[in-house]
PDB file of C-alpha atoms and ligand atoms in Angstrom:
ATOM      1  CA  MET A 223       0.068  -0.010  -0.040  1.00 55.00           C
ATOM      2  CA  ASN A 224       1.423   3.387  -1.053  1.00 69.00           C
ATOM      3  CA  ILE A 225      -0.362   5.707   1.368  1.00 74.00           C
ATOM      4  CA  PRO A 226       1.525   7.407   4.244  1.00 76.00           C
ATOM      5  CA  LYS A 227       0.899   5.949   7.721  1.00 76.00           C
ATOM      6  CA  SER A 228      -0.610   9.129   9.047  1.00 75.00           C
ATOM      7  CA  HIS A 229      -3.225   9.283   6.221  1.00 78.00           C
ATOM      8  CA  PRO A 230      -6.779   8.792   7.524  1.00 76.00           C
ATOM      9  CA  ARG A 231      -7.308   5.969   4.956  1.00 76.00           C
ATOM     10  CA  PHE A 232      -4.327   4.140   6.390  1.00 82.00           C
ATOM     11  CA  VAL A 233      -5.556   4.621   9.931  1.00 84.00           C
ATOM     12  CA  SER A 234      -9.025   3.440   8.862  1.00 87.00           C
ATOM     13  CA  LEU A 235      -7.497   0.228   7.395  1.00 88.00           C
ATOM     14  CA  GLN A 236      -5.645  -0.413  10.671  1.00 91.00           C
ATOM     15  CA  ILE A 237      -8.790   0.024  12.644  1.00 93.00           C
ATOM     16  CA  ARG A 238     -10.486  -2.495  10.353  1.00 94.00           C
ATOM     17  CA  GLU A 239      -7.700  -4.982  11.048  1.00 95.00           C
ATOM     18  CA  LYS A 240      -8.140  -4.645  14.788  1.00 96.00           C
ATOM     19  CA  LEU A 241     -11.848  -5.497  14.351  1.00 97.00           C
ATOM     20  CA  VAL A 242     -11.085  -8.436  12.172  1.00 97.00           C
ATOM     21  CA  LYS A 243      -8.478  -9.695  14.713  1.00 97.00           C
ATOM     22  CA  GLY A 244     -11.061  -9.148  17.474  1.00 97.00           C
ATOM     23  CA  PHE A 245     -13.570 -11.269  15.524  1.00 97.00           C
ATOM     24  CA  ASP A 246     -10.969 -14.026  15.066  1.00 97.00           C
ATOM     25  CA  ASN A 247     -10.326 -14.023  18.852  1.00 96.00           C
ATOM     26  CA  ASN A 248     -14.016 -14.274  19.819  1.00 96.00           C
ATOM     27  CA  LEU A 249     -13.958 -10.732  21.165  1.00 97.00           C
ATOM     28  CA  VAL A 250     -16.202  -9.047  18.456  1.00 97.00           C
ATOM     29  CA  ALA A 251     -19.553 -10.429  17.320  1.00 96.00           C
ATOM     30  CA  LYS A 252     -20.081 -10.965  13.499  1.00 96.00           C
ATOM     31  CA  GLU A 253     -22.730  -8.296  13.728  1.00 95.00           C
ATOM     32  CA  GLY A 254     -20.017  -6.048  15.249  1.00 97.00           C
ATOM     33  CA  LEU A 255     -18.225  -6.196  11.889  1.00 97.00           C
ATOM     34  CA  LEU A 256     -21.420  -5.006  10.116  1.00 96.00           C
ATOM     35  CA  ALA A 257     -21.813  -2.258  12.717  1.00 96.00           C
ATOM     36  CA  HIS A 258     -18.206  -1.273  12.004  1.00 96.00           C
ATOM     37  CA  GLY A 259     -18.811  -1.076   8.306  1.00 96.00           C
ATOM     38  CA  ARG A 260     -21.625   1.267   8.929  1.00 96.00           C
ATOM     39  CA  GLY A 261     -19.294   3.304  11.172  1.00 96.00           C
ATOM     40  CA  GLU A 262     -16.671   3.378   8.469  1.00 95.00           C
ATOM     41  CA  ALA A 263     -19.223   4.919   5.949  1.00 96.00           C
ATOM     42  CA  PHE A 264     -20.294   7.657   8.297  1.00 96.00           C
ATOM     43  CA  ASP A 265     -16.592   8.282   9.275  1.00 96.00           C
ATOM     44  CA  TYR A 266     -15.894   8.814   5.576  1.00 93.00           C
ATOM     45  CA  LEU A 267     -18.636  11.377   5.327  1.00 94.00           C
ATOM     46  CA  ILE A 268     -17.270  13.145   8.458  1.00 95.00           C
ATOM     47  CA  GLY A 269     -13.885  13.364   6.891  1.00 92.00           C
ATOM     48  CA  GLU A 270     -12.218  10.929   9.304  1.00 93.00           C
ATOM     49  CA  LYS A 271     -11.426  13.742  11.676  1.00 95.00           C
ATOM     50  CA  THR A 272     -12.928  15.008  14.938  1.00 97.00           C
ATOM     51  CA  LEU A 273     -15.600  17.675  14.218  1.00 98.00           C
ATOM     52  CA  LYS A 274     -15.823  20.943  16.230  1.00 98.00           C
ATOM     53  CA  SER A 275     -19.266  19.850  17.441  1.00 98.00           C
ATOM     54  CA  ALA A 276     -17.780  16.622  18.702  1.00 98.00           C
ATOM     55  CA  LYS A 277     -15.125  18.547  20.653  1.00 98.00           C
ATOM     56  CA  LYS A 278     -17.997  20.359  22.423  1.00 97.00           C
ATOM     57  CA  ALA A 279     -19.679  17.068  23.234  1.00 98.00           C
ATOM     58  CA  ILE A 280     -16.443  15.606  24.580  1.00 98.00           C
ATOM     59  CA  SER A 281     -15.906  18.570  26.840  1.00 97.00           C
ATOM     60  CA  ALA A 282     -19.457  18.217  28.208  1.00 97.00           C
ATOM     61  CA  ALA A 283     -18.904  14.460  28.644  1.00 98.00           C
ATOM     62  CA  ALA A 284     -15.815  15.071  30.557  1.00 97.00           C
ATOM     63  CA  TYR A 285     -17.486  17.468  32.997  1.00 97.00           C
ATOM     64  CA  THR A 286     -20.367  15.011  33.439  1.00 97.00           C
ATOM     65  CA  LEU A 287     -18.129  12.060  34.093  1.00 98.00           C
ATOM     66  CA  GLN A 288     -15.951  14.116  36.564  1.00 97.00           C
ATOM     67  CA  ASN A 289     -18.997  15.078  38.475  1.00 97.00           C
ATOM     68  CA  ALA A 290     -20.710  11.720  38.534  1.00 98.00           C
ATOM     69  CA  LYS A 291     -21.204   9.841  41.802  1.00 98.00           C
ATOM     70  CA  LYS A 292     -21.122   6.393  40.189  1.00 98.00           C
ATOM     71  CA  PRO A 293     -19.845   6.551  36.609  1.00 98.00           C
ATOM     72  CA  VAL A 294     -19.704   3.324  34.692  1.00 98.00           C
ATOM     73  CA  ILE A 295     -17.977   2.525  31.391  1.00 98.00           C
ATOM     74  CA  SER A 296     -20.079  -0.097  29.469  1.00 98.00           C
ATOM     75  CA  VAL A 297     -17.937  -2.244  27.213  1.00 98.00           C
ATOM     76  CA  ASN A 298     -19.046  -4.422  24.221  1.00 97.00           C
ATOM     77  CA  GLY A 299     -16.939  -6.373  21.708  1.00 97.00           C
ATOM     78  CA  ASN A 300     -16.205  -3.504  19.252  1.00 98.00           C
ATOM     79  CA  PHE A 301     -15.206  -1.082  22.057  1.00 98.00           C
ATOM     80  CA  ALA A 302     -12.904  -3.649  23.715  1.00 98.00           C
ATOM     81  CA  ALA A 303     -11.202  -4.418  20.390  1.00 98.00           C
ATOM     82  CA  LEU A 304     -10.639  -0.752  19.601  1.00 97.00           C
ATOM     83  CA  CYS A 305     -10.208   1.070  22.874  1.00 98.00           C
ATOM     84  CA  THR A 306      -9.021  -1.173  25.704  1.00 98.00           C
ATOM     85  CA  PRO A 307      -5.978   0.978  26.842  1.00 98.00           C
ATOM     86  CA  GLU A 308      -8.234   4.138  26.928  1.00 98.00           C
ATOM     87  CA  ILE A 309     -11.036   2.324  28.861  1.00 98.00           C
ATOM     88  CA  ILE A 310      -8.615   1.314  31.540  1.00 98.00           C
ATOM     89  CA  LYS A 311      -6.958   4.813  31.605  1.00 98.00           C
ATOM     90  CA  MET A 312     -10.411   6.446  31.950  1.00 98.00           C
ATOM     91  CA  SER A 313     -11.598   4.183  34.722  1.00 98.00           C
ATOM     92  CA  GLN A 314      -8.349   4.980  36.664  1.00 97.00           C
ATOM     93  CA  ILE A 315      -8.680   8.739  36.317  1.00 97.00           C
ATOM     94  CA  LEU A 316     -12.290   8.828  37.232  1.00 97.00           C
ATOM     95  CA  GLY A 317     -12.610   5.779  39.569  1.00 97.00           C
ATOM     96  CA  ALA A 318     -15.280   4.572  37.232  1.00 98.00           C
ATOM     97  CA  LYS A 319     -16.338   0.904  37.076  1.00 98.00           C
ATOM     98  CA  ILE A 320     -16.036  -1.076  33.979  1.00 98.00           C
ATOM     99  CA  GLU A 321     -18.935  -3.455  33.002  1.00 98.00           C
ATOM    100  CA  VAL A 322     -19.132  -5.836  30.102  1.00 98.00           C
ATOM    101  CA  ASN A 323     -22.611  -5.728  28.506  1.00 96.00           C
ATOM    102  CA  LEU A 324     -23.236  -7.333  25.219  1.00 95.00           C
ATOM    103  CA  PHE A 325     -26.082  -7.396  22.651  1.00 92.00           C
ATOM    104  CA  TYR A 326     -25.129 -10.590  21.039  1.00 88.00           C
ATOM    105  CA  GLY A 327     -24.263 -14.060  22.425  1.00 83.00           C
ATOM    106  CA  PRO A 328     -22.640 -16.375  23.135  1.00 87.00           C
ATOM    107  CA  GLU A 329     -22.223 -15.531  26.888  1.00 87.00           C
ATOM    108  CA  SER A 330     -18.643 -16.962  26.645  1.00 92.00           C
ATOM    109  CA  ARG A 331     -17.640 -13.890  24.675  1.00 96.00           C
ATOM    110  CA  LYS A 332     -17.989 -11.855  27.955  1.00 96.00           C
ATOM    111  CA  ASN A 333     -15.211 -13.946  29.540  1.00 97.00           C
ATOM    112  CA  VAL A 334     -12.990 -13.247  26.620  1.00 97.00           C
ATOM    113  CA  ILE A 335     -13.575  -9.519  26.979  1.00 98.00           C
ATOM    114  CA  VAL A 336     -12.981  -9.657  30.727  1.00 98.00           C
ATOM    115  CA  ARG A 337      -9.735 -11.489  30.192  1.00 97.00           C
ATOM    116  CA  VAL A 338      -8.424  -8.924  27.625  1.00 98.00           C
ATOM    117  CA  LEU A 339      -9.253  -5.969  29.921  1.00 98.00           C
ATOM    118  CA  LYS A 340      -7.703  -7.657  32.982  1.00 98.00           C
ATOM    119  CA  LYS A 341      -4.630  -8.584  30.984  1.00 97.00           C
ATOM    120  CA  SER A 342      -4.267  -4.835  30.109  1.00 97.00           C
ATOM    121  CA  GLY A 343      -4.506  -3.692  33.702  1.00 97.00           C
ATOM    122  CA  ALA A 344      -8.160  -3.559  34.748  1.00 98.00           C
ATOM    123  CA  LYS A 345      -8.460  -4.454  38.413  1.00 96.00           C
ATOM    124  CA  GLN A 346     -12.166  -5.292  38.315  1.00 97.00           C
ATOM    125  CA  VAL A 347     -14.648  -5.914  35.510  1.00 98.00           C
ATOM    126  CA  LEU A 348     -18.296  -6.370  36.257  1.00 98.00           C
ATOM    127  CA  GLY A 349     -20.806  -8.078  34.054  1.00 97.00           C
ATOM    128  CA  THR A 350     -20.230 -11.851  34.589  1.00 96.00           C
ATOM    129  CA  ASN A 351     -21.352 -12.574  38.130  1.00 96.00           C
ATOM    130  CA  PRO A 352     -24.895 -14.175  38.093  1.00 95.00           C
ATOM    131  CA  LYS A 353     -25.344 -13.379  41.884  1.00 97.00           C
ATOM    132  CA  SER A 354     -25.163  -9.628  41.335  1.00 97.00           C
ATOM    133  CA  ALA A 355     -27.142  -9.676  38.100  1.00 95.00           C
ATOM    134  CA  ARG A 356     -30.204  -7.412  37.799  1.00 95.00           C
ATOM    135  CA  LYS A 357     -32.683  -6.648  34.952  1.00 94.00           C
ATOM    136  CA  LEU A 358     -33.047  -3.324  33.198  1.00 94.00           C
ATOM    137  CA  LYS A 359     -36.773  -2.704  32.814  1.00 92.00           C
ATOM    138  CA  GLY A 360     -38.182  -2.350  29.253  1.00 88.00           C
ATOM    139  CA  LEU A 361     -35.578  -4.408  27.416  1.00 88.00           C
ATOM    140  CA  ASP A 362     -35.685  -7.891  25.821  1.00 87.00           C
ATOM    141  CA  SER A 363     -32.147  -8.200  24.643  1.00 86.00           C
ATOM    142  CA  ALA A 364     -29.236  -9.694  26.570  1.00 87.00           C
ATOM    143  CA  ARG A 365     -28.288  -6.057  27.331  1.00 89.00           C
ATOM    144  CA  ARG A 366     -31.040  -6.112  29.991  1.00 91.00           C
ATOM    145  CA  ILE A 367     -28.744  -8.015  32.415  1.00 94.00           C
ATOM    146  CA  VAL A 368     -26.678  -5.531  34.413  1.00 96.00           C
ATOM    147  CA  ASP A 369     -24.669  -5.695  37.610  1.00 97.00           C
ATOM    148  CA  LYS A 370     -26.190  -4.313  40.806  1.00 97.00           C
ATOM    149  CA  ASP A 371     -22.970  -2.551  41.690  1.00 98.00           C
ATOM    150  CA  GLY A 372     -22.368  -1.228  38.083  1.00 98.00           C
ATOM    151  CA  ILE A 373     -24.865  -0.076  35.464  1.00 98.00           C
ATOM    152  CA  TYR A 374     -27.874  -0.820  37.637  1.00 97.00           C
ATOM    153  CA  SER A 375     -26.873   1.673  40.357  1.00 97.00           C
ATOM    154  CA  ALA A 376     -24.853   4.108  38.084  1.00 98.00           C
ATOM    155  CA  ASP A 377     -25.814   7.766  37.736  1.00 98.00           C
ATOM    156  CA  VAL A 378     -23.820   8.210  34.498  1.00 98.00           C
ATOM    157  CA  VAL A 379     -23.141   5.469  31.990  1.00 98.00           C
ATOM    158  CA  LEU A 380     -20.747   5.804  28.968  1.00 98.00           C
ATOM    159  CA  VAL A 381     -22.276   3.509  26.215  1.00 96.00           C
ATOM    160  CA  PRO A 382     -20.368   3.118  22.898  1.00 92.00           C
ATOM    161  CA  LEU A 383     -21.994   1.810  19.695  1.00 87.00           C
ATOM    162  CA  GLU A 384     -25.336   1.365  21.423  1.00 82.00           C
ATOM    163  CA  ASP A 385     -28.742   0.152  20.443  1.00 80.00           C
ATOM    164  CA  GLY A 386     -31.492   2.691  20.839  1.00 84.00           C
ATOM    165  CA  ASP A 387     -33.573   0.479  22.998  1.00 88.00           C
ATOM    166  CA  ARG A 388     -31.063   0.326  25.711  1.00 90.00           C
ATOM    167  CA  THR A 389     -30.328   3.980  25.642  1.00 92.00           C
ATOM    168  CA  LEU A 390     -34.032   4.588  26.234  1.00 93.00           C
ATOM    169  CA  ALA A 391     -34.184   1.971  28.934  1.00 94.00           C
ATOM    170  CA  LEU A 392     -31.189   3.704  30.717  1.00 96.00           C
ATOM    171  CA  LYS A 393     -32.876   7.058  30.357  1.00 95.00           C
ATOM    172  CA  LYS A 394     -36.062   5.684  31.874  1.00 95.00           C
ATOM    173  CA  ALA A 395     -33.991   4.358  34.797  1.00 96.00           C
ATOM    174  CA  LYS A 396     -32.965   8.007  35.393  1.00 96.00           C
ATOM    175  CA  LYS A 397     -29.336   7.642  34.190  1.00 97.00           C
ATOM    176  CA  LYS A 398     -27.365  10.178  32.245  1.00 98.00           C
ATOM    177  CA  VAL A 399     -26.180   8.518  28.992  1.00 97.00           C
ATOM    178  CA  ILE A 400     -23.092   9.524  27.128  1.00 98.00           C
ATOM    179  CA  THR A 401     -22.573   7.778  23.829  1.00 97.00           C
ATOM    180  CA  PHE A 402     -20.258   7.692  20.867  1.00 98.00           C
ATOM    181  CA  ASP A 403     -22.007   7.222  17.477  1.00 97.00           C
ATOM    182  CA  LEU A 404     -20.716   8.147  14.086  1.00 98.00           C
ATOM    183  CA  ASN A 405     -24.297   8.352  12.897  1.00 97.00           C
ATOM    184  CA  PRO A 406     -25.869  11.605  14.242  1.00 97.00           C
ATOM    185  CA  LEU A 407     -29.398  10.402  13.135  1.00 96.00           C
ATOM    186  CA  SER A 408     -29.337   7.108  15.014  1.00 95.00           C
ATOM    187  CA  ARG A 409     -31.907   6.477  17.726  1.00 94.00           C
ATOM    188  CA  THR A 410     -29.202   6.279  20.310  1.00 95.00           C
ATOM    189  CA  ALA A 411     -27.587   9.577  19.036  1.00 96.00           C
ATOM    190  CA  GLN A 412     -30.886  11.284  19.318  1.00 96.00           C
ATOM    191  CA  THR A 413     -31.917   9.836  22.698  1.00 95.00           C
ATOM    192  CA  ALA A 414     -28.633  10.117  24.664  1.00 97.00           C
ATOM    193  CA  ASP A 415     -27.898  13.147  26.898  1.00 98.00           C
ATOM    194  CA  ILE A 416     -24.500  13.638  25.243  1.00 98.00           C
ATOM    195  CA  THR A 417     -23.645  12.278  21.845  1.00 98.00           C
ATOM    196  CA  ILE A 418     -20.101  12.272  20.572  1.00 98.00           C
ATOM    197  CA  VAL A 419     -20.399  12.009  16.798  1.00 98.00           C
ATOM    198  CA  ASP A 420     -16.886  10.671  16.246  1.00 98.00           C
ATOM    199  CA  ASN A 421     -15.002   7.483  16.002  1.00 97.00           C
ATOM    200  CA  THR A 422     -14.407   5.841  19.378  1.00 98.00           C
ATOM    201  CA  THR A 423     -10.792   5.452  18.302  1.00 97.00           C
ATOM    202  CA  ARG A 424     -10.302   9.216  18.187  1.00 97.00           C
ATOM    203  CA  ALA A 425     -12.814  10.425  20.679  1.00 98.00           C
ATOM    204  CA  MET A 426     -11.754   8.129  23.470  1.00 98.00           C
ATOM    205  CA  LYS A 427      -8.173   9.507  23.446  1.00 98.00           C
ATOM    206  CA  LEU A 428      -9.620  13.042  23.573  1.00 98.00           C
ATOM    207  CA  LEU A 429     -12.081  12.182  26.193  1.00 98.00           C
ATOM    208  CA  VAL A 430      -9.331  10.643  28.425  1.00 98.00           C
ATOM    209  CA  ALA A 431      -7.238  13.749  28.001  1.00 98.00           C
ATOM    210  CA  ALA A 432     -10.275  15.986  28.844  1.00 97.00           C
ATOM    211  CA  CYS A 433     -11.056  13.977  31.968  1.00 97.00           C
ATOM    212  CA  LYS A 434      -7.547  14.691  33.348  1.00 96.00           C
ATOM    213  CA  LYS A 435      -8.272  18.564  33.335  1.00 92.00           C
ATOM    214  CA  LYS A 436     -10.836  20.069  35.683  1.00 85.00           C
ATOM    215  CA  LYS A 437     -13.762  21.238  33.634  1.00 78.00           C
ATOM    216  CA  ALA A 438     -16.114  24.198  34.243  1.00 86.00           C
ATOM    217  CA  LYS A 439     -19.768  23.529  33.832  1.00 89.00           C
ATOM    218  CA  PRO A 440     -20.488  23.968  30.066  1.00 89.00           C
ATOM    219  CA  SER A 441     -23.717  25.278  28.554  1.00 94.00           C
ATOM    220  CA  TYR A 442     -24.682  22.212  26.471  1.00 97.00           C
ATOM    221  CA  ASN A 443     -27.678  21.281  24.454  1.00 98.00           C
ATOM    222  CA  ASN A 444     -27.375  17.872  22.733  1.00 98.00           C
ATOM    223  CA  LYS A 445     -29.955  18.582  19.975  1.00 98.00           C
ATOM    224  CA  GLU A 446     -28.186  21.760  19.065  1.00 98.00           C
ATOM    225  CA  VAL A 447     -24.782  20.111  19.004  1.00 98.00           C
ATOM    226  CA  LEU A 448     -26.162  17.201  16.885  1.00 98.00           C
ATOM    227  CA  SER A 449     -27.620  19.674  14.328  1.00 98.00           C
ATOM    228  CA  GLU A 450     -24.215  21.382  14.321  1.00 98.00           C
ATOM    229  CA  SER A 451     -22.566  18.048  13.503  1.00 98.00           C
ATOM    230  CA  ILE A 452     -25.029  17.494  10.662  1.00 97.00           C
ATOM    231  CA  SER A 453     -24.226  21.012   9.234  1.00 97.00           C
ATOM    232  CA  GLU A 454     -20.446  20.322   9.442  1.00 97.00           C
ATOM    233  CA  ILE A 455     -20.917  16.963   7.616  1.00 96.00           C
ATOM    234  CA  LYS A 456     -22.964  18.815   4.925  1.00 95.00           C
ATOM    235  CA  LYS A 457     -20.292  21.511   4.437  1.00 94.00           C
ATOM    236  CA  ASN A 458     -17.590  18.872   4.353  1.00 92.00           C
ATOM    237  CA  LEU A 459     -19.346  16.939   1.613  1.00 92.00           C
ATOM    238  CA  GLN A 460     -20.041  20.136  -0.396  1.00 92.00           C
ATOM    239  CA  ARG A 461     -16.335  21.149  -0.149  1.00 90.00           C
ATOM    240  CA  ARG A 462     -15.241  17.735  -1.307  1.00 85.00           C
ATOM    241  CA  ALA A 463     -17.740  17.533  -4.113  1.00 87.00           C
ATOM    242  CA  LYS A 464     -16.383  20.861  -5.443  1.00 85.00           C
ATOM    243  CA  LEU A 465     -12.836  19.525  -5.246  1.00 76.00           C
ATOM    244  CA  ALA A 466     -13.810  16.385  -7.314  1.00 68.00           C
TER     245      ALA A 466
HETATM  246  O1  LIG B 669     -22.497  -5.838  22.236  1.00 55.11           O
HETATM  247  P1  LIG B 669     -21.954  -6.623  21.092  1.00 55.11           P
HETATM  248  O2  LIG B 669     -20.429  -6.773  21.271  1.00 55.11           O
HETATM  249  O3  LIG B 669     -22.673  -7.973  20.981  1.00 55.11           O
HETATM  250  O4  LIG B 669     -22.107  -5.845  19.724  1.00 55.11           O
HETATM  251  C1  LIG B 669     -23.038  -4.953  19.587  1.00 55.11           C
HETATM  252  C2  LIG B 669     -23.060  -4.110  18.276  1.00 55.11           C
HETATM  253  C3  LIG B 669     -21.972  -3.275  18.110  1.00 55.11           C
HETATM  254  C4  LIG B 669     -23.003  -5.159  17.122  1.00 55.11           C
HETATM  255  C5  LIG B 669     -24.444  -3.523  18.330  1.00 55.11           C
HETATM  256  O5  LIG B 669     -24.393  -2.499  19.267  1.00 55.11           O
HETATM  257  C6  LIG B 669     -25.014  -2.982  17.078  1.00 55.11           C
HETATM  258  O6  LIG B 669     -25.679  -3.710  16.329  1.00 55.11           O
HETATM  259  O7  LIG B 669     -24.845  -1.719  16.853  1.00 55.11           O
HETATM  260  P2  LIG B 669     -25.610  -0.971  15.766  1.00 55.11           P
HETATM  261  O8  LIG B 669     -27.050  -0.900  16.002  1.00 55.11           O
HETATM  262  O9  LIG B 669     -25.117  -1.561  14.417  1.00 55.11           O
HETATM  263  O10 LIG B 669     -25.019   0.499  15.873  1.00 55.11           O
HETATM  264  C7  LIG B 669     -23.760   0.766  15.771  1.00 55.11           C
HETATM  265  C8  LIG B 669     -23.652   2.289  15.539  1.00 55.11           C
HETATM  266  O11 LIG B 669     -22.322   2.627  15.923  1.00 55.11           O
HETATM  267  C9  LIG B 669     -23.859   2.755  14.121  1.00 55.11           C
HETATM  268  O12 LIG B 669     -24.642   3.964  14.070  1.00 55.11           O
HETATM  269  C10 LIG B 669     -22.387   2.956  13.574  1.00 55.11           C
HETATM  270  O13 LIG B 669     -22.408   4.074  12.626  1.00 55.11           O
HETATM  271  C11 LIG B 669     -21.752   3.391  14.838  1.00 55.11           C
HETATM  272  N1  LIG B 669     -20.307   3.027  14.916  1.00 55.11           N
HETATM  273  C12 LIG B 669     -19.671   1.933  14.424  1.00 55.11           C
HETATM  274  N2  LIG B 669     -18.383   1.853  14.579  1.00 55.11           N
HETATM  275  C13 LIG B 669     -18.128   3.049  15.380  1.00 55.11           C
HETATM  276  C14 LIG B 669     -19.329   3.718  15.569  1.00 55.11           C
HETATM  277  N3  LIG B 669     -19.472   4.831  16.285  1.00 55.11           N
HETATM  278  C15 LIG B 669     -18.275   5.361  16.723  1.00 55.11           C
HETATM  279  N4  LIG B 669     -17.066   4.741  16.636  1.00 55.11           N
HETATM  280  C16 LIG B 669     -16.992   3.623  15.891  1.00 55.11           C
HETATM  281  N5  LIG B 669     -15.843   2.946  15.847  1.00 55.11           N
END
């Protein structure tokens, strides 16, 4: 391949490889590969860089996480394959719990994810102990099973690559939901309290850095920031179409 290593296309191919490796190692569901493909398409539209609107959302997310009483980082296969070092750093900075919560079976995938997180330095990972399992109301998927000391009792939950139903169920359970979603129009993006329209691989690094600095309370409106992201994507596409 003749593209420089810093080029967004090269980075995007490296990310794809991580997902494929994660799938081969039973970390990522096959549906996770499809979800990633969708993400790639949106990332291409975004320009494979962090938008100004996403930086606002990251700042608001850092403030919310820093001021949470019981923050929890929810981890699925894709997030573990792409962001394990950042998940662990964030949990250490904030004292946040880490909980594995999956949409797709088999259940054994949870243990693989726990092993990977622990091997990389996580002290405790919730989500596999049947004795502390509780059910989130209003959900049919495997995601309804949560830990009583984790997501069940959290006030703020960071949920990457989420399905709209669980975001809604978490909101109904009176939790603040922060999500990453490259699609600003998805149900999750539209339902969360703070939506970071950016690739988890870029945004998690920025969010970890932001969580290290004390943040002042921002004036933040998710709907407005989402429409800003749509305007930025539109401008980006117009600019690129003119170049073509
Ligand atoms: O919990 P698991 O491991 O069993 O897997 C669950 C998946 C990821 C398969 C599940 O959550 C799913 O099906 O997700 P969806 O409904 O396909 O939604 C994925 C959303 O995340 C889409 O809107 C994508 O555009 C977006 N997305 C994909 N990759 C990224 C992303 N957003 C941010 N960063 C990414 N790397």
